[in-house]
Amino acid sequence: MYVKTHRIAYLALFASFSVVLMFLGNVMAINTLFFLAAASFMVGVVILEWGLGAGFMFLVVCGATGLLVMPQKLYCLTYLGFGLYIWFNEFLFRALHLCRKDIKKYVLFWILKGLIFNIMYIPMLLVFPKVIFPAGLPKVGLVPCIIVGQVAFVVFDLVYVWFQRNVWNVLRKKIMRSAIH
């Protein structure tokens, strides 16, 4: 019983931190994507600590809370896209039983991640361009925007992996001291 209440307390703490980061993305317009990405990294933290089911519920709860408190509702869509990508990323990692020594699985992992990203990114670019570009789709056209999106996808993914390895592994020992078994 104690472990479940402990877990709920940590999930609430992480959810509140995630929503605060989303809200900061509204307040500081120049750093919107940074704060939304950082908020979505918490989905990965929850998945690493408590599994895919808890991570998905965390994403739903934070998305719903964000819709209630955020003045700019379209930013919630961006947060949900980032969080959903991280959820699928962690799902694929577990489904492929990935290890770095197996190059074929690692290449398949990146191909599937790119496919998932593009399934979310390209329709959003076509249907809701103001989520990504507040002034609307730039005059340079769709193809350069897709190429820039691919670069952003790789950067986002690498930063997420760096965050999990370097930041969360250090913070985990300090924050989760009493929850680690």
XYZ file of C-alpha atoms in Angstrom:
181
model
C 0.000 0.000 0.000
C 2.809 2.415 0.898
C 4.488 1.905 -2.468
C 1.318 2.812 -4.402
C 0.776 6.037 -2.456
C 4.441 6.873 -2.894
C 4.096 6.332 -6.640
C 0.964 8.504 -6.831
C 2.747 11.287 -4.950
C 5.699 11.187 -7.341
C 3.404 11.095 -10.378
C 1.517 14.144 -9.076
C 4.792 15.961 -8.458
C 6.050 15.152 -11.974
C 2.688 16.100 -13.517
C 2.672 19.474 -11.777
C 6.243 20.117 -12.929
C 5.295 19.155 -16.468
C 2.274 21.485 -16.481
C 4.374 24.336 -15.066
C 6.858 23.830 -17.906
C 3.994 23.888 -20.426
C 2.707 27.091 -18.889
C 6.184 28.661 -19.038
C 6.116 27.915 -22.766
C 3.052 30.182 -22.958
C 4.628 32.945 -20.895
C 8.030 33.008 -22.614
C 7.082 32.863 -26.270
C 10.660 32.709 -27.512
C 11.279 29.450 -25.626
C 7.946 27.748 -26.283
C 9.310 24.614 -27.995
C 12.082 24.263 -25.410
C 9.618 24.272 -22.503
C 7.140 21.990 -24.266
C 9.929 19.522 -25.078
C 11.208 19.648 -21.493
C 7.666 19.033 -20.220
C 7.333 16.030 -22.513
C 10.603 14.570 -21.201
C 8.715 13.920 -17.972
C 6.630 11.360 -19.893
C 9.854 9.452 -20.515
C 10.822 9.731 -16.854
C 7.492 8.238 -15.789
C 7.854 5.422 -18.351
C 11.352 4.599 -17.118
C 10.220 4.520 -13.508
C 6.762 2.926 -13.743
C 6.189 1.565 -17.247
C 4.332 2.327 -20.456
C 0.839 2.265 -18.948
C 1.706 4.823 -16.288
C 3.469 6.923 -18.919
C 0.424 6.959 -21.177
C -1.916 7.893 -18.334
C 0.547 10.589 -17.263
C 0.487 12.005 -20.804
C -3.327 12.023 -20.856
C -3.597 13.666 -17.418
C -0.999 16.336 -18.213
C -2.592 17.019 -21.598
C -6.044 17.407 -20.023
C -4.684 19.618 -17.253
C -2.840 21.693 -19.811
C -6.051 22.183 -21.761
C -7.682 23.506 -18.603
C -4.966 25.947 -17.546
C -3.152 26.983 -20.725
C -4.253 30.146 -22.465
C -2.853 28.919 -25.796
C -4.641 25.581 -26.329
C -2.702 24.675 -29.490
C 0.477 24.352 -27.405
C -1.177 21.390 -25.690
C -1.350 19.715 -29.080
C 2.389 20.248 -29.503
C 3.036 18.874 -26.003
C 0.868 15.838 -26.747
C 2.763 15.284 -30.007
C 6.126 15.402 -28.211
C 4.848 13.178 -25.409
C 3.275 10.684 -27.790
C 6.518 10.486 -29.753
C 8.433 9.762 -26.529
C 5.863 7.116 -25.571
C 6.245 5.392 -28.947
C 10.018 5.737 -28.706
C 10.058 3.902 -25.381
C 7.537 1.339 -26.666
C 9.718 0.561 -29.693
C 12.814 0.336 -27.521
C 11.149 -2.305 -25.372
C 9.456 -4.109 -28.271
C 12.732 -4.509 -30.175
C 14.696 -5.493 -27.046
C 17.252 -3.022 -28.289
C 20.904 -3.244 -27.531
C 23.613 -1.219 -29.236
C 25.463 -4.263 -30.475
C 22.621 -5.282 -32.778
C 23.071 -2.794 -35.627
C 20.111 -4.110 -37.669
C 17.665 -3.565 -34.817
C 19.196 -0.156 -34.091
C 18.734 0.932 -37.737
C 15.168 -0.428 -37.702
C 14.579 1.500 -34.467
C 15.631 4.791 -36.115
C 13.587 4.081 -39.243
C 10.467 3.377 -37.164
C 11.063 6.465 -35.022
C 11.379 8.580 -38.163
C 8.198 7.059 -39.535
C 6.297 7.800 -36.307
C 7.606 11.357 -36.255
C 6.591 11.995 -39.857
C 3.136 10.459 -39.350
C 2.593 13.121 -36.678
C 4.633 16.019 -38.132
C 3.545 16.206 -41.767
C -0.236 16.200 -41.102
C 0.288 18.797 -38.365
C 2.304 20.903 -40.811
C -0.492 20.669 -43.365
C -3.522 21.017 -41.071
C -2.219 23.137 -38.141
C 0.834 25.047 -39.433
C 0.364 27.743 -36.758
C 1.245 25.236 -34.055
C 4.752 25.020 -35.499
C 4.993 28.401 -37.241
C 2.985 31.088 -35.402
C 2.937 33.339 -38.479
C 1.760 30.498 -40.712
C 3.669 28.384 -43.207
C 6.767 30.282 -44.432
C 6.929 31.428 -48.026
C 9.874 29.109 -48.746
C 7.365 26.302 -49.105
C 6.534 22.933 -47.692
C 9.648 20.930 -48.664
C 12.168 23.093 -46.739
C 9.853 22.976 -43.722
C 9.783 19.183 -43.892
C 13.600 19.071 -44.131
C 13.980 21.424 -41.152
C 11.519 19.217 -39.279
C 13.714 16.170 -39.892
C 16.715 17.985 -38.434
C 14.617 19.107 -35.462
C 13.431 15.498 -34.976
C 17.009 14.199 -34.762
C 18.037 17.007 -32.396
C 14.961 16.418 -30.180
C 15.645 12.691 -30.058
C 19.330 13.124 -29.222
C 18.555 15.687 -26.512
C 15.949 13.331 -25.037
C 18.464 10.477 -24.903
C 21.060 12.822 -23.371
C 18.502 13.982 -20.784
C 17.652 10.407 -19.798
C 21.288 9.319 -19.520
C 22.905 12.362 -17.951
C 20.281 14.495 -16.226
C 17.656 12.008 -15.057
C 20.174 9.408 -13.916
C 21.748 12.035 -11.613
C 18.456 13.542 -10.432
C 16.900 10.116 -9.928
C 19.347 9.296 -7.159
C 18.471 12.528 -5.359
C 14.731 12.819 -6.016
C 13.719 9.179 -5.838
C 16.005 8.213 -2.945
C 13.171 6.890 -0.804
C 11.297 5.281 -3.704
C 14.223 3.241 -5.020
C 13.935 -0.320 -3.880
